[in-house]
């Protein structure tokens, strides 16, 4: 402790106090604060563990006595199970447990309205690759021999890959409780759509198609289940985005009280939505561990990841758009069919998202939406980055360009004429508060030189523009309760460290790092004192998990509250040590000092001693629940989906080179501006935005999952061709900060909203390059080439040169 | 029937009895506990399992353990020799070349092989050097930046050594 010396710059104490107060006043007047730990690029707190290989993923836990789990999967897309005989497998040396559908009587599923799946098939299999039986054995070889020894007799049934056939009269019913194979039909109308079309000068109607795509996260699903026979308890390590769903589902499927189950989420090698739902392999791992009375490690193969994936559904969209001559959108009507796969999964939510987020980006007062989620004999589709909104955004933003051409307007100008005036409530009752979309548009136009290029580049080269948006968390969780949406606890102990406990799953998106930054900022304590413990049900508070881009806003707000409470304790203790009021104390480095007399100081460890006296370890808690006004409407079914405390916005310009002979499209560069409210960690925001843009490119350019008799045609990372480093373009990322008043320090979503805009921007760029509009994804050489051939045929009739059509 | 092989893994001499069908990745991960090396596919598609065998980037998921008898193996765990981070690891950490981190060990080992051969690679050379390694998180630009960071840092270290030398 230093006393009685003058400050470093030689100014008197009084001068320093005045300077300090003036600075405070100035910052208050400007409405900004000088941030110490947020708003600056912060490498991830688990980054070193990743680059050294030290970090443990679920498959990295080696227990010496662990058994190997393997799953037997259905070879049929749709069949009745006549019999299963496991006796030969059970009799094999080294086989410790075999489980089938007979081992569980309780179905599970992510949505309370669609708990229609068993951990292992009962009576029927509904897609190729569905789990039928599983074994735990002393090694992989024995486990595979045992699978081969299981005798299953099937009676094949008619199967459906095309939802339009599954919906047809007389089709075989896939689920007994879903007549006509309709998982969910949505019929929404807001405003007066017929009047809107009547008031339109131009009406366009087009059909768009987007095939099924999948997450292809780098880490195949993995779990380790450890059964404690003496206490009847299960511990499960698994690769999940939502440990709480796994916890609830295991309890239901295993008939085991939740208090007897511990779910631990180690490092997770990518999610993108595929690890949101609790899945059969996790349930099977628990069942096998209990039956074998031991530890079972179950790592699924890459092929199995494809067989049982929960990707983005194939989507057929018919879109009708009405507009006045001066470019005011009057009405939109959308009909969407999603191929849902064999089980409900997230389907009801996905089909509702597709309609709900037609809104909340442009001002349209008349909106009709008809959606069909259809059951088929393919893997149950689920949540994937940009959940439900991507394929309809592709259709909508493609059509805005078509409409602009029809009206002779600039495509971006058409968008600008239909911006929202915020804050506002959309026709479907979504609250839009912060809205950085106009700024995103302007920044992208400027940085990409869009207007100097569009329509002016040489034939074969083009530029396209599009926008997109996404929610920052679903305002109502799927499991309704009166619990807060997020809880964070924080502990200060004798070692002077602060540990932050959260159930939010860090899956590589950087959530633990952001929570640490927020806590450090609020308390004023250096990040070096922090640890974050994320997602272990025995230790961390329950959290709804990492999905719908909810974590930054929800868990961030809970972290702010827990940290404010910790700050109060810390500063009161420091004030006691300095014989002052907390308001007169500041923390500089590792020392507290009196603002009025900076030479009076107290080391951090002395503060800890005071804080813990008579009290012991300090624990604080923060919670967050979404405000009611953000919950969406109550007067129609499905109103809760799409509602969010805040929406992110994105604008993109994509430049392409199209080889007219082969149809090959090269993406030369991308400019993106993303409104994330406030960039708590600009390094992560850039990473998330670039990753989203790139994933949009992957879907837009080359990815698709097709089936032959129910069998996926590309169930490996060679045939499911996502882009390598060779075809990945430079991306210029611009961060827009609209300062969301409901977010922690103004922050909102950054990890999903920029995906969707890429796809239509690409289609618009191809049109700009060669005058051909492609409405079927992916915009692969085959599809683009076919569209060019079609345009050539049409040209013979219309005599319009292809290069000028529509340019 | 097992074969006794002797090899050097991360600078440490080892003798191991390996089965005929045992893969190098199984030896590393399951028997030696070197779980930094990852398995991302069913064999040969993703590059996550890349290790160096006598300095050459090699897919440990397609390499029989018996085939590396007498070889020198480097995995991601053996990259940092002085306790700190190797410049490539530092690059991936500071430039966010890792998000989920699952492709990172393979990516880093491929980058090591690249920088050993081309200490000052152009962006196109970096792309070519990492073309066998898939990443699903980053869009690859931050990976290029990570490798460029490492190249610069290694260059400075080489210069400092040359200047300080006799």
mmCIF file of N, CA, C and O in Angstrom, chain A residues 325 401-411:
data_model
loop_
_atom_site.group_PDB
_atom_site.id
_atom_site.type_symbol
_atom_site.label_atom_id
_atom_site.label_comp_id
_atom_site.label_asym_id
_atom_site.label_seq_id
_atom_site.Cartn_x
_atom_site.Cartn_y
_atom_site.Cartn_z
ATOM 1 N N UNK A 325 -46.837 0.748 -57.733
ATOM 2 C CA UNK A 325 -45.831 1.197 -58.706
ATOM 3 C C UNK A 325 -44.692 1.957 -58.054
ATOM 4 O O UNK A 325 -43.570 1.965 -58.557
ATOM 5 N N UNK A 401 -36.079 -8.837 -55.698
ATOM 6 C CA UNK A 401 -35.312 -8.429 -56.884
ATOM 7 C C UNK A 401 -36.159 -8.554 -58.151
ATOM 8 O O UNK A 401 -36.102 -7.693 -59.036
ATOM 9 N N UNK A 402 -36.948 -9.626 -58.222
ATOM 10 C CA UNK A 402 -37.802 -9.815 -59.401
ATOM 11 C C UNK A 402 -38.849 -8.700 -59.473
ATOM 12 O O UNK A 402 -39.152 -8.169 -60.549
ATOM 13 N N UNK A 403 -39.378 -8.342 -58.313
ATOM 14 C CA UNK A 403 -40.385 -7.278 -58.263
ATOM 15 C C UNK A 403 -39.770 -5.934 -58.667
ATOM 16 O O UNK A 403 -40.367 -5.160 -59.429
ATOM 17 N N UNK A 404 -38.566 -5.678 -58.177
ATOM 18 C CA UNK A 404 -37.907 -4.408 -58.508
ATOM 19 C C UNK A 404 -37.719 -4.290 -60.015
ATOM 20 O O UNK A 404 -37.942 -3.236 -60.610
ATOM 21 N N UNK A 405 -37.305 -5.397 -60.641
ATOM 22 C CA UNK A 405 -37.126 -5.384 -62.100
ATOM 23 C C UNK A 405 -38.439 -5.124 -62.811
ATOM 24 O O UNK A 405 -38.506 -4.363 -63.767
ATOM 25 N N UNK A 406 -39.470 -5.781 -62.308
ATOM 26 C CA UNK A 406 -40.787 -5.625 -62.935
ATOM 27 C C UNK A 406 -41.242 -4.163 -62.872
ATOM 28 O O UNK A 406 -41.840 -3.642 -63.810
ATOM 29 N N UNK A 407 -40.913 -3.509 -61.756
ATOM 30 C CA UNK A 407 -41.355 -2.125 -61.563
ATOM 31 C C UNK A 407 -40.349 -1.114 -62.097
ATOM 32 O O UNK A 407 -40.598 0.094 -62.064
ATOM 33 N N UNK A 408 -39.184 -1.590 -62.533
ATOM 34 C CA UNK A 408 -38.145 -0.673 -62.995
ATOM 35 C C UNK A 408 -37.517 0.110 -61.847
ATOM 36 O O UNK A 408 -37.049 1.233 -62.027
ATOM 37 N N UNK A 409 -37.504 -0.503 -60.678
ATOM 38 C CA UNK A 409 -36.893 0.152 -59.513
ATOM 39 C C UNK A 409 -35.555 -0.506 -59.187
ATOM 40 O O UNK A 409 -35.318 -1.663 -59.540
ATOM 41 N N UNK A 410 -34.719 0.219 -58.482
ATOM 42 C CA UNK A 410 -33.500 -0.366 -57.950
ATOM 43 C C UNK A 410 -33.878 -1.349 -56.833
ATOM 44 O O UNK A 410 -34.731 -1.050 -55.992
ATOM 45 N N UNK A 411 -33.241 -2.520 -56.841
ATOM 46 C CA UNK A 411 -33.641 -3.578 -55.899
ATOM 47 C C UNK A 411 -33.428 -3.178 -54.444
ATOM 48 O O UNK A 411 -34.206 -3.556 -53.562
#
